[in-house]
XYZ file of C-alpha atoms in Angstrom:
291
model
C 32.666 69.508 -27.611
C 30.227 66.863 -27.514
C 31.116 63.375 -28.491
C 30.315 62.169 -32.051
C 26.949 60.588 -33.011
C 26.864 57.596 -35.193
C 23.364 56.303 -36.050
C 22.832 53.242 -38.210
C 19.619 53.076 -40.234
C 18.204 49.830 -38.533
C 14.983 50.385 -36.669
C 13.117 52.747 -39.064
C 13.537 49.964 -41.633
C 12.491 47.201 -39.519
C 9.440 48.693 -37.994
C 6.010 48.941 -39.903
C 5.540 52.434 -41.092
C 2.117 54.063 -41.578
C 0.783 57.578 -42.224
C -1.996 59.686 -40.706
C -2.870 63.133 -39.746
C -5.209 65.593 -41.218
C -3.012 66.314 -44.305
C -3.471 63.746 -47.024
C -0.524 61.487 -48.107
C -0.033 61.053 -51.665
C 0.133 57.303 -52.234
C 0.148 57.467 -56.023
C 2.466 58.608 -58.529
C 5.488 57.318 -56.691
C 5.164 59.402 -53.667
C 4.021 56.800 -51.166
C 5.071 56.998 -47.515
C 6.765 53.769 -48.040
C 9.560 55.797 -50.092
C 11.031 56.602 -46.740
C 12.099 52.810 -46.569
C 13.728 52.733 -49.833
C 17.481 53.030 -50.529
C 17.330 56.263 -52.526
C 16.695 59.416 -50.318
C 15.496 61.236 -53.563
C 12.465 58.981 -53.564
C 10.288 61.142 -51.274
C 7.042 60.639 -49.330
C 4.797 63.517 -49.895
C 1.977 64.933 -47.818
C -0.477 67.363 -49.421
C -3.047 69.655 -47.813
C -0.476 71.008 -45.258
C -1.791 74.634 -45.733
C -5.303 74.087 -44.082
C -5.729 75.353 -40.589
C -4.411 72.915 -38.096
C -3.255 70.513 -40.672
C -0.373 68.220 -39.816
C 1.194 64.967 -41.090
C 1.964 61.960 -38.995
C 4.455 59.219 -39.452
C 4.129 56.359 -37.135
C 6.223 53.260 -36.719
C 5.361 50.054 -34.779
C 8.733 48.692 -33.773
C 7.481 45.295 -32.877
C 8.936 45.362 -29.369
C 10.266 47.761 -26.758
C 13.285 49.465 -28.475
C 15.620 52.154 -27.211
C 15.851 55.574 -29.067
C 18.308 58.286 -28.648
C 18.501 60.161 -31.917
C 16.199 60.883 -34.834
C 17.058 62.522 -38.149
C 15.014 63.767 -40.995
C 16.884 63.717 -44.466
C 15.988 65.617 -47.642
C 13.015 67.479 -46.569
C 11.414 70.583 -48.065
C 10.166 72.456 -44.786
C 10.220 75.999 -44.565
C 12.078 77.781 -41.892
C 8.796 78.213 -39.819
C 7.993 74.451 -40.064
C 7.926 72.470 -36.747
C 7.903 68.712 -35.962
C 7.127 66.741 -32.669
C 8.597 63.343 -31.764
C 6.686 61.139 -29.318
C 6.908 57.474 -28.113
C 4.331 55.200 -26.439
C 3.829 51.491 -25.566
C 0.323 51.844 -26.547
C -1.017 51.352 -30.264
C -3.376 54.422 -29.592
C -0.190 56.350 -28.457
C -1.785 57.119 -25.096
C 0.503 57.508 -22.055
C 3.528 58.630 -24.049
C 6.916 57.826 -22.659
C 8.314 60.603 -24.624
C 6.159 63.593 -24.592
C 6.184 65.476 -28.032
C 7.637 68.902 -27.967
C 7.849 71.132 -31.037
C 11.256 71.632 -32.679
C 12.321 73.549 -35.696
C 13.449 72.045 -38.817
C 16.183 74.574 -39.452
C 18.945 75.794 -37.254
C 19.706 79.500 -36.967
C 22.942 79.524 -38.951
C 23.728 83.193 -38.936
C 25.191 84.542 -35.549
C 23.012 87.383 -34.249
C 24.667 90.728 -35.052
C 27.163 89.311 -37.607
C 25.479 91.080 -40.489
C 24.265 94.636 -40.814
C 20.665 95.802 -40.477
C 18.753 94.779 -43.522
C 21.120 91.891 -44.509
C 20.370 89.799 -41.454
C 17.582 87.090 -42.220
C 14.758 87.519 -39.863
C 14.505 83.789 -39.056
C 18.279 83.553 -38.639
C 18.634 80.859 -41.303
C 21.150 80.859 -44.194
C 20.539 77.603 -45.998
C 23.659 77.880 -47.761
C 25.304 76.547 -44.553
C 23.753 73.191 -45.405
C 26.151 71.966 -48.062
C 23.930 69.172 -49.334
C 20.396 68.053 -48.927
C 18.531 69.426 -45.911
C 18.873 67.541 -42.692
C 17.439 68.116 -39.216
C 18.217 65.831 -36.077
C 16.964 65.461 -32.599
C 19.161 64.015 -29.863
C 17.695 62.856 -26.603
C 19.627 63.236 -23.313
C 18.890 59.709 -22.241
C 17.581 56.688 -24.121
C 13.817 56.495 -24.440
C 12.275 53.044 -24.578
C 8.973 52.376 -26.403
C 7.227 50.165 -28.944
C 5.488 52.989 -31.098
C 7.250 56.006 -32.302
C 5.536 58.798 -34.181
C 6.506 62.151 -35.834
C 3.972 64.944 -36.460
C 5.002 67.601 -38.978
C 3.305 71.143 -39.459
C 4.243 73.554 -42.138
C 1.181 75.511 -43.175
C 2.997 78.276 -44.843
C 5.024 76.043 -47.139
C 4.584 77.806 -50.669
C 4.893 74.377 -52.368
C 1.588 73.351 -50.502
C 2.915 70.099 -49.268
C 5.699 68.708 -47.152
C 7.962 65.931 -48.222
C 11.128 64.021 -46.984
C 13.303 61.179 -48.373
C 14.451 59.543 -45.190
C 13.692 59.319 -41.485
C 16.336 57.421 -39.339
C 16.111 56.813 -35.640
C 17.435 54.485 -33.060
C 20.025 54.148 -30.341
C 23.091 55.999 -31.714
C 26.618 54.966 -30.755
C 28.407 57.831 -28.972
C 32.026 56.684 -28.129
C 33.123 57.274 -24.584
C 36.436 58.355 -25.955
C 35.816 60.714 -28.917
C 37.564 60.580 -32.142
C 41.232 61.531 -32.160
C 43.288 64.118 -34.032
C 43.804 63.293 -37.594
C 40.011 63.384 -38.378
C 39.210 64.915 -41.713
C 36.558 66.247 -44.066
C 37.380 66.461 -47.690
C 35.354 67.432 -50.637
C 35.216 65.150 -53.640
C 34.635 66.368 -57.016
C 34.116 63.726 -59.686
C 33.556 66.020 -62.404
C 35.737 65.548 -65.567
C 37.603 68.237 -67.210
C 38.937 67.971 -70.744
C 40.130 70.130 -73.537
C 39.015 69.644 -77.271
C 41.547 69.791 -80.119
C 40.011 73.251 -80.825
C 41.233 74.356 -77.325
C 37.769 74.578 -75.999
C 37.184 73.445 -72.397
C 34.432 70.970 -71.541
C 33.425 70.065 -68.036
C 31.186 67.286 -67.300
C 29.840 68.634 -63.947
C 28.908 65.905 -61.355
C 27.568 66.332 -57.778
C 30.223 66.922 -55.251
C 30.164 64.999 -51.910
C 32.228 64.815 -48.804
C 34.257 62.102 -47.180
C 34.722 61.951 -43.489
C 37.450 60.013 -41.462
C 37.081 59.552 -37.803
C 40.063 57.885 -36.231
C 38.724 56.100 -33.061
C 41.667 55.647 -30.721
C 41.978 54.353 -27.176
C 38.637 52.556 -27.200
C 37.929 49.871 -24.747
C 37.965 46.415 -26.176
C 34.233 46.003 -25.738
C 33.476 49.289 -27.475
C 35.898 48.867 -30.406
C 34.914 45.208 -31.051
C 31.156 45.881 -30.556
C 30.849 49.010 -32.672
C 33.419 47.686 -35.361
C 31.464 44.637 -35.671
C 28.100 46.298 -35.987
C 29.336 48.616 -38.649
C 31.435 46.257 -40.644
C 28.938 43.422 -40.658
C 26.313 45.982 -42.335
C 28.991 46.817 -44.917
C 28.989 49.728 -47.331
C 25.438 49.486 -48.183
C 24.179 50.552 -44.789
C 23.346 54.184 -44.220
C 24.855 56.012 -41.343
C 23.898 59.531 -39.960
C 27.024 61.191 -38.272
C 27.118 64.142 -36.451
C 30.781 65.212 -35.526
C 30.124 67.718 -32.718
C 26.419 68.002 -31.550
C 27.458 70.694 -29.252
C 28.891 72.883 -31.885
C 27.212 76.289 -32.472
C 24.326 76.034 -35.300
C 26.445 77.812 -37.993
C 29.288 75.060 -37.538
C 26.946 72.225 -36.703
C 24.986 72.647 -40.056
C 28.267 71.656 -41.943
C 29.152 68.673 -39.614
C 26.068 66.633 -40.272
C 26.433 63.774 -42.742
C 24.013 61.405 -44.011
C 26.437 58.846 -45.513
C 27.606 55.310 -45.755
C 30.818 53.515 -45.073
C 32.995 54.040 -48.217
C 35.370 51.244 -47.594
C 36.218 48.828 -44.764
C 39.138 49.974 -42.586
C 42.147 47.947 -44.029
C 43.636 47.486 -40.503
C 40.395 46.347 -39.005
C 40.326 46.966 -35.184
C 43.830 47.085 -33.596
C 45.219 46.698 -30.248
C 47.420 49.847 -30.396
C 48.291 50.260 -26.768
C 47.795 48.488 -23.424
C 44.128 47.414 -23.163
C 43.061 50.253 -25.557
C 42.070 49.531 -29.321
C 41.591 51.488 -32.483
C 39.497 51.439 -35.625
C 39.242 54.207 -38.244
C 36.199 54.412 -40.457
C 35.802 56.547 -43.496
C 32.270 57.571 -44.492
C 31.215 58.819 -47.957
C 28.330 61.213 -48.151
C 25.203 60.263 -49.876
C 23.614 63.115 -51.838
């Protein structure tokens, strides 16, 4: 089991974002590439002309200085199962001499174990999208931190029946991965805020509202530096700060797809950070999924 990934949405908002590539970015009608920087992930940036031969869309950030990146997530995208993306980093504005060489990656994980379904029922691409409970998310985790000033993402999706590719959020930065992973007592619960009532005529009326998940991760036996540092970073950003959480990045794809959360702190831990044993500290964040 891999240690959890906690990625704050800091660097992708601070850097200057531009678009390029051979596909055209729709800058009018509320579909600008700058929508990737807004608070609402349903405000998407859309690229048209993706179906042309060799067409691709490029997102490019100038981070303003040398920054470390260990994780990238693309949230609320409409990529097909054949779509690919490449992430690169460079210290040069023309993206020459990359410090991170772009390598194609798939947007969707193969969420159906091979051989688990009979012939004819198994999807040829191995993807069952129902394994993704909420909006589509893909992420890339680097083995070691990569330092660079310019980061770019190239997207290719020539067979998308919509004729365009879009996404609502791109997050990247140096993710926190606690040296001591979360403890027993972690939980995922599904919240259904729908309202159910019965009329005087005994008719049932349900005001159906979107469901979301809450995730609690008790971080126990942390060093003082880790507990104080991470707690301070998260708490000072408050409940308005977006967080991308992966519980177990080493889980098989059909489990991993259900353990990725685009979320925010739902509340400040009431006990703060506590010295629970000799030279060890605890804090227990609860995250609310944003859908």
